[in-house]
Amino acid sequence: MKKLFNNIYSWIDERVQISDLVKFMSKKYVPIHSHSIWYYFGGVSLFFFIIQVVTGILLTFYYKGSSEQAYESIKFIMSKVEFGWLIRSIHAWSANLFIFTIFIHMFSVFFERTYRKPRELTWVTGVLLFFLSLSFGFSGYLLPWNELAYFATKVGTDIVGVVPIIGEPLKLLLRGSEDVTGATLSRFFAFHVMLLPLIFSLILFIHLLLVQIQGMSEPVEEKVKGNMPFFPNFFLRDLILWLLVLNILAVLAVFFPSELGLKANPLAPAPAGIKPEWYFMFMFQSLKFLPSKILFIDGELLGILLFGSAGVLWLLVPFWDRKTARGQKNRLINYIGIFAIIFIIVMTILGWVL
Amino acid sequence: MNTTTQKKIPRKDFFKYIINISTSAFLILIVYPIVSFLKPPKQREVEVSDVKISNLDDFAIGDSKIVRFGNKPIIVIRKEKEQFIALSAACTHLDCTVQYKKDESIIWCACHNGKYDLTGRNISGPPPRPLDKFVATLKNNELIITKASS
């Protein structure tokens, strides 16, 4: 067995020189310090992405992306296909945990100022991946074609239409028709399984390549106690964590399976207590709080422009945080990060309570 | 005196053993649901005993029709006013659906140029065996197609 493996390895190595890569990987070190734990969240996010790819491909084997058949096909998956309920449930839970761990990964990188030179592009690609993950969530939410998804998509795409000049054409591009119809479902299906995975994989590849080339960032303020080889020491720790995460995922998926609800009916009134997914809640709730007119501007428009500019500023942090770039302390970054976290948590809770 | 010799397993081997077993068990737990998921669920196949063609006025002499018999296609040829031929339309070579060629008076498969005569016998090309026969009976201006009793 070992001999066979060695033979295959040397066969490939003679042709594509992978031993250089292995040598490179074995020289990669992970710094040990009091905040080392944050290094794990990128890997966990990657693990959730892999689970999404596997379960997503499985679901497409039975899913039918049309307004007449989408709901029925998911019903079929959940009631007739063996372990269909489990695969769907894992896909839904893993999607939520994926976005949750990305939030943690992103904020830890923000507070550690890991985005500073030379890792500006790693930060930019990471934030793009975060935005794409939100789009994954939004497009995937409609696919069961149930009541909740229908109205969430109606509201979500309506908000896009508020933006001046580009809003209306963008809304039409997303919906594929004036209203949310079967045409929207076809488009969202295409976004969710074709367009987004393609763009996401490409950016993810660049993101991971940058991490490999530049190695792990060392913190500014913490004292580094030593180094741990990435392979096998850190890698095995990663695997143990992945195993733990997989078990948590399985427990959640089995004991709290995702429901299907009622089939979307464009003529029915919106059901009471309709809510977006939790990761959109803080934006949804903030827009609700804004008065309809602020000075001369439409309240909703102002909210969207504010969130839009916040997103752009967030994407470009490494370029306007000049102090950290010069090697000085920048407390403003801490304040912004803490404000963002408190704002998101408070608004999310208010969204659930009110 | 106690003479039984206990066979000792070294601690290292014992842990190796435990780890191998639990890894395999874990992999099975992941692979089993996925393999089961891929197996298409059984859809009940409707058992059909006969098929009727009622509108015989539209069925000109020398014409042919393909009708469904359960999940399978059947080719029906009106040879004379009261003479019908009913055969399975699935070519015995690779399952393409065959067609009636009136000018040559044969049944022809377009996929690989397989030819059958009007009794369903394979006469040229790749088909390995004749087409399955069905029985067509005329009753009250209605054609009833049933399975041939073998």
GROMACS .gro file of N, CA, C and O in nm, chain A residues 28-135:
model
  432
   28LYS      N    1   0.573   2.635   0.601
   28LYS     CA    2   0.475   2.734   0.644
   28LYS      C    3   0.455   2.721   0.795
   28LYS      O    4   0.436   2.611   0.845
   29TYR      N    5   0.457   2.834   0.864
   29TYR     CA    6   0.441   2.829   1.010
   29TYR      C    7   0.323   2.916   1.054
   29TYR      O    8   0.289   3.014   0.989
   30VAL      N    9   0.264   2.874   1.162
   30VAL     CA   10   0.155   2.953   1.220
   30VAL      C   11   0.205   3.010   1.351
   30VAL      O   12   0.250   2.935   1.438
   31PRO      N   13   0.202   3.142   1.368
   31PRO     CA   14   0.252   3.201   1.492
   31PRO      C   15   0.162   3.162   1.611
   31PRO      O   16   0.041   3.154   1.597
   32ILE      N   17   0.226   3.138   1.726
   32ILE     CA   18   0.149   3.106   1.846
   32ILE      C   19   0.147   3.230   1.935
   32ILE      O   20   0.252   3.287   1.967
   33HIS      N   21   0.029   3.272   1.972
   33HIS     CA   22   0.013   3.384   2.066
   33HIS      C   23  -0.126   3.376   2.126
   33HIS      O   24  -0.203   3.286   2.093
   34SER      N   25  -0.159   3.473   2.212
   34SER     CA   26  -0.284   3.461   2.287
   34SER      C   27  -0.409   3.472   2.197
   34SER      O   28  -0.518   3.438   2.239
   35HIS      N   29  -0.393   3.522   2.074
   35HIS     CA   30  -0.509   3.535   1.986
   35HIS      C   31  -0.506   3.434   1.870
   35HIS      O   32  -0.573   3.453   1.770
   36SER      N   33  -0.426   3.329   1.888
   36SER     CA   34  -0.411   3.231   1.780
   36SER      C   35  -0.543   3.167   1.738
   36SER      O   36  -0.559   3.122   1.625
   37ILE      N   37  -0.638   3.163   1.831
   37ILE     CA   38  -0.764   3.094   1.804
   37ILE      C   39  -0.835   3.149   1.680
   37ILE      O   40  -0.901   3.075   1.607
   38TRP      N   41  -0.816   3.278   1.652
   38TRP     CA   42  -0.886   3.338   1.537
   38TRP      C   43  -0.837   3.284   1.404
   38TRP      O   44  -0.904   3.299   1.304
   39TYR      N   45  -0.718   3.222   1.404
   39TYR     CA   46  -0.668   3.165   1.278
   39TYR      C   47  -0.758   3.053   1.227
   39TYR      O   48  -0.753   3.017   1.111
   40TYR      N   49  -0.837   2.994   1.317
   40TYR     CA   50  -0.914   2.875   1.278
   40TYR      C   51  -1.042   2.908   1.200
   40TYR      O   52  -1.097   2.823   1.133
   41PHE      N   53  -1.091   3.032   1.212
   41PHE     CA   54  -1.224   3.058   1.157
   41PHE      C   55  -1.228   3.064   1.005
   41PHE      O   56  -1.331   3.031   0.945
   42GLY      N   57  -1.116   3.103   0.943
   42GLY     CA   58  -1.111   3.097   0.797
   42GLY      C   59  -1.125   2.954   0.750
   42GLY      O   60  -1.203   2.924   0.658
   43GLY      N   61  -1.054   2.865   0.816
   43GLY     CA   62  -1.059   2.723   0.779
   43GLY      C   63  -1.198   2.664   0.798
   43GLY      O   64  -1.245   2.587   0.715
   44VAL      N   65  -1.263   2.702   0.910
   44VAL     CA   66  -1.398   2.650   0.935
   44VAL      C   67  -1.494   2.701   0.827
   44VAL      O   68  -1.580   2.627   0.778
   45SER      N   69  -1.478   2.829   0.788
   45SER     CA   70  -1.563   2.882   0.680
   45SER      C   71  -1.542   2.802   0.553
   45SER      O   72  -1.638   2.768   0.482
   46LEU      N   73  -1.417   2.771   0.524
   46LEU     CA   74  -1.385   2.691   0.405
   46LEU      C   75  -1.453   2.555   0.413
   46LEU      O   76  -1.509   2.506   0.314
   47PHE      N   77  -1.451   2.497   0.531
   47PHE     CA   78  -1.514   2.366   0.550
   47PHE      C   79  -1.665   2.374   0.521
   47PHE      O   80  -1.720   2.288   0.452
   48PHE      N   81  -1.729   2.480   0.571
   48PHE     CA   82  -1.872   2.496   0.542
   48PHE      C   83  -1.896   2.514   0.393
   48PHE      O   84  -1.994   2.464   0.338
   49PHE      N   85  -1.805   2.585   0.327
   49PHE     CA   86  -1.820   2.603   0.183
   49PHE      C   87  -1.813   2.467   0.112
   49PHE      O   88  -1.895   2.439   0.023
   50ILE      N   89  -1.720   2.382   0.155
   50ILE     CA   90  -1.709   2.249   0.093
   50ILE      C   91  -1.839   2.171   0.114
   50ILE      O   92  -1.890   2.107   0.022
   51ILE      N   93  -1.893   2.178   0.237
   51ILE     CA   94  -2.020   2.108   0.263
   51ILE      C   95  -2.131   2.164   0.174
   51ILE      O   96  -2.213   2.088   0.120
   52GLN      N   97  -2.132   2.296   0.154
   52GLN     CA   98  -2.233   2.357   0.068
   52GLN      C   99  -2.222   2.305  -0.075
   52GLN      O  100  -2.323   2.278  -0.140
   53VAL      N  101  -2.099   2.291  -0.123
   53VAL     CA  102  -2.078   2.242  -0.259
   53VAL      C  103  -2.131   2.098  -0.271
   53VAL      O  104  -2.207   2.067  -0.362
   54VAL      N  105  -2.091   2.014  -0.176
   54VAL     CA  106  -2.130   1.872  -0.184
   54VAL      C  107  -2.283   1.857  -0.173
   54VAL      O  108  -2.347   1.796  -0.259
   55THR      N  109  -2.343   1.915  -0.068
   55THR     CA  110  -2.487   1.898  -0.050
   55THR      C  111  -2.564   1.970  -0.161
   55THR      O  112  -2.669   1.923  -0.205
   56GLY      N  113  -2.510   2.083  -0.208
   56GLY     CA  114  -2.575   2.157  -0.315
   56GLY      C  115  -2.582   2.076  -0.443
   56GLY      O  116  -2.687   2.068  -0.508
   57ILE      N  117  -2.472   2.011  -0.478
   57ILE     CA  118  -2.471   1.928  -0.599
   57ILE      C  119  -2.571   1.814  -0.581
   57ILE      O  120  -2.649   1.784  -0.672
   58LEU      N  121  -2.574   1.754  -0.461
   58LEU     CA  122  -2.669   1.644  -0.438
   58LEU      C  123  -2.813   1.693  -0.459
   58LEU      O  124  -2.894   1.626  -0.522
   59LEU      N  125  -2.844   1.811  -0.406
   59LEU     CA  126  -2.982   1.861  -0.418
   59LEU      C  127  -3.022   1.887  -0.563
   59LEU      O  128  -3.137   1.864  -0.601
   60THR      N  129  -2.927   1.932  -0.647
   60THR     CA  130  -2.962   1.959  -0.786
   60THR      C  131  -3.001   1.831  -0.861
   60THR      O  132  -3.062   1.838  -0.966
   61PHE      N  133  -2.965   1.715  -0.806
   61PHE     CA  134  -3.003   1.590  -0.872
   61PHE      C  135  -3.155   1.572  -0.874
   61PHE      O  136  -3.207   1.500  -0.959
   62TYR      N  137  -3.223   1.634  -0.778
   62TYR     CA  138  -3.369   1.617  -0.772
   62TYR      C  139  -3.446   1.748  -0.785
   62TYR      O  140  -3.564   1.746  -0.814
   63TYR      N  141  -3.379   1.860  -0.758
   63TYR     CA  142  -3.449   1.988  -0.758
   63TYR      C  143  -3.489   2.029  -0.900
   63TYR      O  144  -3.415   2.004  -0.995
   64LYS      N  145  -3.608   2.089  -0.913
   64LYS     CA  146  -3.653   2.138  -1.043
   64LYS      C  147  -3.678   2.287  -1.033
   64LYS      O  148  -3.763   2.331  -0.956
   65GLY      N  149  -3.605   2.365  -1.110
   65GLY     CA  150  -3.611   2.510  -1.097
   65GLY      C  151  -3.719   2.577  -1.178
   65GLY      O  152  -3.690   2.657  -1.265
   66SER      N  153  -3.846   2.543  -1.153
   66SER     CA  154  -3.954   2.616  -1.218
   66SER      C  155  -4.064   2.638  -1.117
   66SER      O  156  -4.079   2.562  -1.022
   67SER      N  157  -4.142   2.745  -1.136
   67SER     CA  158  -4.241   2.781  -1.034
   67SER      C  159  -4.348   2.673  -1.019
   67SER      O  160  -4.411   2.663  -0.914
   68GLU      N  161  -4.371   2.591  -1.122
   68GLU     CA  162  -4.471   2.485  -1.109
   68GLU      C  163  -4.417   2.367  -1.031
   68GLU      O  164  -4.493   2.293  -0.969
   69GLN      N  165  -4.285   2.345  -1.038
   69GLN     CA  166  -4.231   2.220  -0.984
   69GLN      C  167  -4.135   2.235  -0.867
   69GLN      O  168  -4.104   2.137  -0.801
   70ALA      N  169  -4.088   2.358  -0.841
   70ALA     CA  170  -3.984   2.375  -0.738
   70ALA      C  171  -4.032   2.325  -0.602
   70ALA      O  172  -3.967   2.241  -0.539
   71TYR      N  173  -4.147   2.374  -0.560
   71TYR     CA  174  -4.200   2.337  -0.428
   71TYR      C  175  -4.223   2.186  -0.420
   71TYR      O  176  -4.183   2.121  -0.323
   72GLU      N  177  -4.285   2.131  -0.525
   72GLU     CA  178  -4.314   1.988  -0.527
   72GLU      C  179  -4.186   1.905  -0.526
   72GLU      O  180  -4.180   1.800  -0.462
   73SER      N  181  -4.084   1.953  -0.598
   73SER     CA  182  -3.961   1.874  -0.604
   73SER      C  183  -3.893   1.871  -0.467
   73SER      O  184  -3.833   1.770  -0.429
   74ILE      N  185  -3.904   1.980  -0.391
   74ILE     CA  186  -3.843   1.979  -0.257
   74ILE      C  187  -3.925   1.892  -0.163
   74ILE      O  188  -3.870   1.820  -0.079
   75LYS      N  189  -4.055   1.893  -0.183
   75LYS     CA  190  -4.141   1.803  -0.105
   75LYS      C  191  -4.101   1.658  -0.134
   75LYS      O  192  -4.093   1.575  -0.043
   76PHE      N  193  -4.075   1.632  -0.261
   76PHE     CA  194  -4.032   1.499  -0.303
   76PHE      C  195  -3.900   1.463  -0.237
   76PHE      O  196  -3.884   1.352  -0.182
   77ILE      N  197  -3.806   1.558  -0.239
   77ILE     CA  198  -3.675   1.534  -0.175
   77ILE      C  199  -3.694   1.500  -0.028
   77ILE      O  200  -3.633   1.406   0.024
   78MET      N  201  -3.783   1.574   0.038
   78MET     CA  202  -3.796   1.559   0.183
   78MET      C  203  -3.877   1.436   0.224
   78MET      O  204  -3.860   1.384   0.333
   79SER      N  205  -3.967   1.391   0.135
   79SER     CA  206  -4.052   1.278   0.176
   79SER      C  207  -4.019   1.147   0.107
   79SER      O  208  -4.037   1.041   0.164
   80LYS      N  209  -3.967   1.152  -0.016
   80LYS     CA  210  -3.947   1.028  -0.091
   80LYS      C  211  -3.802   0.985  -0.101
   80LYS      O  212  -3.770   0.868  -0.093
   81VAL      N  213  -3.712   1.083  -0.120
   81VAL     CA  214  -3.572   1.048  -0.139
   81VAL      C  215  -3.509   1.011  -0.004
   81VAL      O  216  -3.530   1.081   0.094
   82GLU      N  217  -3.437   0.899  -0.002
   82GLU     CA  218  -3.374   0.856   0.124
   82GLU      C  219  -3.274   0.961   0.171
   82GLU      O  220  -3.189   1.005   0.094
   83PHE      N  221  -3.285   1.001   0.296
   83PHE     CA  222  -3.200   1.103   0.359
   83PHE      C  223  -3.212   1.239   0.291
   83PHE      O  224  -3.128   1.326   0.312
   84GLY      N  225  -3.315   1.256   0.208
   84GLY     CA  226  -3.333   1.385   0.141
   84GLY      C  227  -3.354   1.497   0.241
   84GLY      O  228  -3.297   1.606   0.228
   85TRP      N  229  -3.435   1.471   0.345
   85TRP     CA  230  -3.458   1.572   0.449
   85TRP      C  231  -3.327   1.612   0.515
   85TRP      O  232  -3.305   1.729   0.547
   86LEU      N  233  -3.236   1.514   0.532
   86LEU     CA  234  -3.109   1.541   0.600
   86LEU      C  235  -3.019   1.627   0.512
   86LEU      O  236  -2.962   1.726   0.559
   87ILE      N  237  -3.010   1.591   0.385
   87ILE     CA  238  -2.922   1.666   0.294
   87ILE      C  239  -2.970   1.811   0.283
   87ILE      O  240  -2.891   1.904   0.290
   88ARG      N  241  -3.102   1.830   0.270
   88ARG     CA  242  -3.155   1.966   0.259
   88ARG      C  243  -3.131   2.043   0.389
   88ARG      O  244  -3.091   2.160   0.388
   89SER      N  245  -3.155   1.975   0.500
   89SER     CA  246  -3.139   2.038   0.630
   89SER      C  247  -2.993   2.079   0.654
   89SER      O  248  -2.965   2.187   0.706
   90ILE      N  249  -2.901   1.992   0.613
   90ILE     CA  250  -2.759   2.024   0.630
   90ILE      C  251  -2.723   2.143   0.541
   90ILE      O  252  -2.652   2.234   0.584
   91HIS      N  253  -2.777   2.146   0.420
   91HIS     CA  254  -2.747   2.256   0.329
   91HIS      C  255  -2.794   2.389   0.389
   91HIS      O  256  -2.722   2.489   0.385
   92ALA      N  257  -2.914   2.388   0.448
   92ALA     CA  258  -2.970   2.511   0.505
   92ALA      C  259  -2.892   2.553   0.630
   92ALA      O  260  -2.857   2.670   0.646
   93TRP      N  261  -2.865   2.458   0.720
   93TRP     CA  262  -2.792   2.490   0.843
   93TRP      C  263  -2.650   2.534   0.814
   93TRP      O  264  -2.599   2.629   0.873
   94SER      N  265  -2.587   2.462   0.723
   94SER     CA  266  -2.449   2.492   0.691
   94SER      C  267  -2.438   2.631   0.627
   94SER      O  268  -2.342   2.703   0.650
   95ALA      N  269  -2.542   2.671   0.552
   95ALA     CA  270  -2.543   2.805   0.492
   95ALA      C  271  -2.542   2.911   0.601
   95ALA      O  272  -2.464   3.007   0.595
   96ASN      N  273  -2.625   2.890   0.703
   96ASN     CA  274  -2.632   2.987   0.812
   96ASN      C  275  -2.502   2.992   0.892
   96ASN      O  276  -2.451   3.099   0.922
   97LEU      N  277  -2.448   2.874   0.923
   97LEU     CA  278  -2.323   2.869   1.000
   97LEU      C  279  -2.206   2.925   0.919
   97LEU      O  280  -2.114   2.986   0.973
   98PHE      N  281  -2.212   2.903   0.789
   98PHE     CA  282  -2.110   2.955   0.698
   98PHE      C  283  -2.104   3.107   0.711
   98PHE      O  284  -1.997   3.165   0.733
   99ILE      N  285  -2.219   3.171   0.701
   99ILE     CA  286  -2.221   3.317   0.710
   99ILE      C  287  -2.181   3.362   0.850
   99ILE      O  288  -2.107   3.460   0.866
  100PHE      N  289  -2.222   3.286   0.951
  100PHE     CA  290  -2.185   3.319   1.089
  100PHE      C  291  -2.033   3.314   1.108
  100PHE      O  292  -1.973   3.407   1.164
  101THR      N  293  -1.968   3.208   1.059
  101THR     CA  294  -1.823   3.198   1.079
  101THR      C  295  -1.749   3.301   0.992
  101THR      O  296  -1.642   3.349   1.031
  102ILE      N  297  -1.808   3.336   0.878
  102ILE     CA  298  -1.745   3.441   0.797
  102ILE      C  299  -1.746   3.574   0.872
  102ILE      O  300  -1.648   3.647   0.873
  103PHE      N  301  -1.858   3.603   0.938
  103PHE     CA  302  -1.868   3.723   1.021
  103PHE      C  303  -1.754   3.724   1.123
  103PHE      O  304  -1.682   3.823   1.138
  104ILE      N  305  -1.737   3.610   1.195
  104ILE     CA  306  -1.633   3.604   1.299
  104ILE      C  307  -1.494   3.620   1.237
  104ILE      O  308  -1.412   3.699   1.285
  105HIS      N  309  -1.471   3.547   1.130
  105HIS     CA  310  -1.341   3.552   1.061
  105HIS      C  311  -1.310   3.696   1.018
  105HIS      O  312  -1.201   3.747   1.042
  106MET      N  313  -1.411   3.762   0.960
  106MET     CA  314  -1.391   3.895   0.906
  106MET      C  315  -1.363   3.997   1.017
  106MET      O  316  -1.270   4.076   1.008
  107PHE      N  317  -1.443   3.989   1.124
  107PHE     CA  318  -1.422   4.085   1.233
  107PHE      C  319  -1.291   4.060   1.306
  107PHE      O  320  -1.225   4.156   1.348
  108SER      N  321  -1.250   3.933   1.319
  108SER     CA  322  -1.123   3.908   1.387
  108SER      C  323  -1.008   3.965   1.305
  108SER      O  324  -0.916   4.026   1.359
  109VAL      N  325  -1.017   3.949   1.174
  109VAL     CA  326  -0.914   4.004   1.086
  109VAL      C  327  -0.913   4.157   1.096
  109VAL      O  328  -0.808   4.221   1.099
  110PHE      N  329  -1.033   4.213   1.108
  110PHE     CA  330  -1.045   4.358   1.119
  110PHE      C  331  -0.978   4.409   1.246
  110PHE      O  332  -0.896   4.501   1.243
  111PHE      N  333  -1.012   4.345   1.360
  111PHE     CA  334  -0.956   4.392   1.488
  111PHE      C  335  -0.806   4.368   1.498
  111PHE      O  336  -0.735   4.444   1.564
  112GLU      N  337  -0.758   4.260   1.436
  112GLU     CA  338  -0.614   4.232   1.440
  112GLU      C  339  -0.538   4.316   1.337
  112GLU      O  340  -0.416   4.306   1.328
  113ARG      N  341  -0.612   4.393   1.257
  113ARG     CA  342  -0.551   4.474   1.149
  113ARG      C  343  -0.464   4.391   1.055
  113ARG      O  344  -0.358   4.434   1.009
  114THR      N  345  -0.512   4.271   1.028
  114THR     CA  346  -0.436   4.182   0.940
  114THR      C  347  -0.439   4.232   0.796
  114THR      O  348  -0.361   4.189   0.713
  115TYR      N  349  -0.528   4.327   0.768
  115TYR     CA  350  -0.543   4.378   0.631
  115TYR      C  351  -0.429   4.471   0.591
  115TYR      O  352  -0.419   4.513   0.477
  116ARG      N  353  -0.342   4.507   0.688
  116ARG     CA  354  -0.237   4.606   0.657
  116ARG      C  355  -0.136   4.547   0.557
  116ARG      O  356  -0.132   4.426   0.536
  117LYS      N  357  -0.058   4.634   0.499
  117LYS     CA  358   0.041   4.593   0.400
  117LYS      C  359   0.119   4.471   0.450
  117LYS      O  360   0.161   4.471   0.564
  118PRO      N  361   0.141   4.368   0.371
  118PRO     CA  362   0.112   4.353   0.228
  118PRO      C  363  -0.020   4.280   0.198
  118PRO      O  364  -0.036   4.226   0.091
  119ARG      N  365  -0.113   4.273   0.295
  119ARG     CA  366  -0.229   4.186   0.276
  119ARG      C  367  -0.356   4.260   0.236
  119ARG      O  368  -0.467   4.211   0.262
  120GLU      N  369  -0.343   4.376   0.174
  120GLU     CA  370  -0.463   4.452   0.136
  120GLU      C  371  -0.555   4.372   0.045
  120GLU      O  372  -0.676   4.371   0.061
  121LEU      N  373  -0.493   4.302  -0.052
  121LEU     CA  374  -0.575   4.229  -0.149
  121LEU      C  375  -0.644   4.108  -0.087
  121LEU      O  376  -0.753   4.070  -0.128
  122THR      N  377  -0.579   4.049   0.014
  122THR     CA  378  -0.643   3.937   0.083
  122THR      C  379  -0.771   3.987   0.150
  122THR      O  380  -0.875   3.921   0.147
  123TRP      N  381  -0.763   4.106   0.210
  123TRP     CA  382  -0.881   4.164   0.274
  123TRP      C  383  -0.990   4.194   0.170
  123TRP      O  384  -1.105   4.157   0.189
  124VAL      N  385  -0.950   4.257   0.058
  124VAL     CA  386  -1.049   4.294  -0.044
  124VAL      C  387  -1.118   4.169  -0.099
  124VAL      O  388  -1.241   4.163  -0.107
  125THR      N  389  -1.039   4.065  -0.132
  125THR     CA  390  -1.102   3.943  -0.184
  125THR      C  391  -1.191   3.880  -0.076
  125THR      O  392  -1.299   3.830  -0.106
  126GLY      N  393  -1.149   3.888   0.049
  126GLY     CA  394  -1.230   3.832   0.157
  126GLY      C  395  -1.364   3.902   0.171
  126GLY      O  396  -1.467   3.837   0.185
  127VAL      N  397  -1.362   4.036   0.166
  127VAL     CA  398  -1.489   4.109   0.178
  127VAL      C  399  -1.578   4.078   0.058
  127VAL      O  400  -1.701   4.063   0.072
  128LEU      N  401  -1.517   4.066  -0.061
  128LEU     CA  402  -1.598   4.028  -0.179
  128LEU      C  403  -1.662   3.891  -0.157
  128LEU      O  404  -1.779   3.870  -0.191
  129LEU      N  405  -1.586   3.798  -0.098
  129LEU     CA  406  -1.642   3.665  -0.071
  129LEU      C  407  -1.759   3.676   0.027
  129LEU      O  408  -1.859   3.606   0.014
  130PHE      N  409  -1.747   3.767   0.124
  130PHE     CA  410  -1.855   3.790   0.220
  130PHE      C  411  -1.981   3.840   0.149
  130PHE      O  412  -2.091   3.788   0.169
  131PHE      N  413  -1.965   3.939   0.062
  131PHE     CA  414  -2.080   3.989  -0.013
  131PHE      C  415  -2.142   3.878  -0.099
  131PHE      O  416  -2.264   3.865  -0.110
  132LEU      N  417  -2.055   3.799  -0.163
  132LEU     CA  418  -2.105   3.689  -0.247
  132LEU      C  419  -2.181   3.586  -0.162
  132LEU      O  420  -2.282   3.531  -0.207
  133SER      N  421  -2.134   3.563  -0.039
  133SER     CA  422  -2.203   3.468   0.048
  133SER      C  423  -2.343   3.517   0.080
  133SER      O  424  -2.438   3.439   0.085
  134LEU      N  425  -2.355   3.649   0.103
  134LEU     CA  426  -2.487   3.705   0.129
  134LEU      C  427  -2.577   3.686   0.005
  134LEU      O  428  -2.695   3.653   0.018
  135SER      N  429  -2.518   3.705  -0.114
  135SER     CA  430  -2.596   3.684  -0.236
  135SER      C  431  -2.637   3.537  -0.251
  135SER      O  432  -2.747   3.507  -0.296
   0.00000   0.00000   0.00000
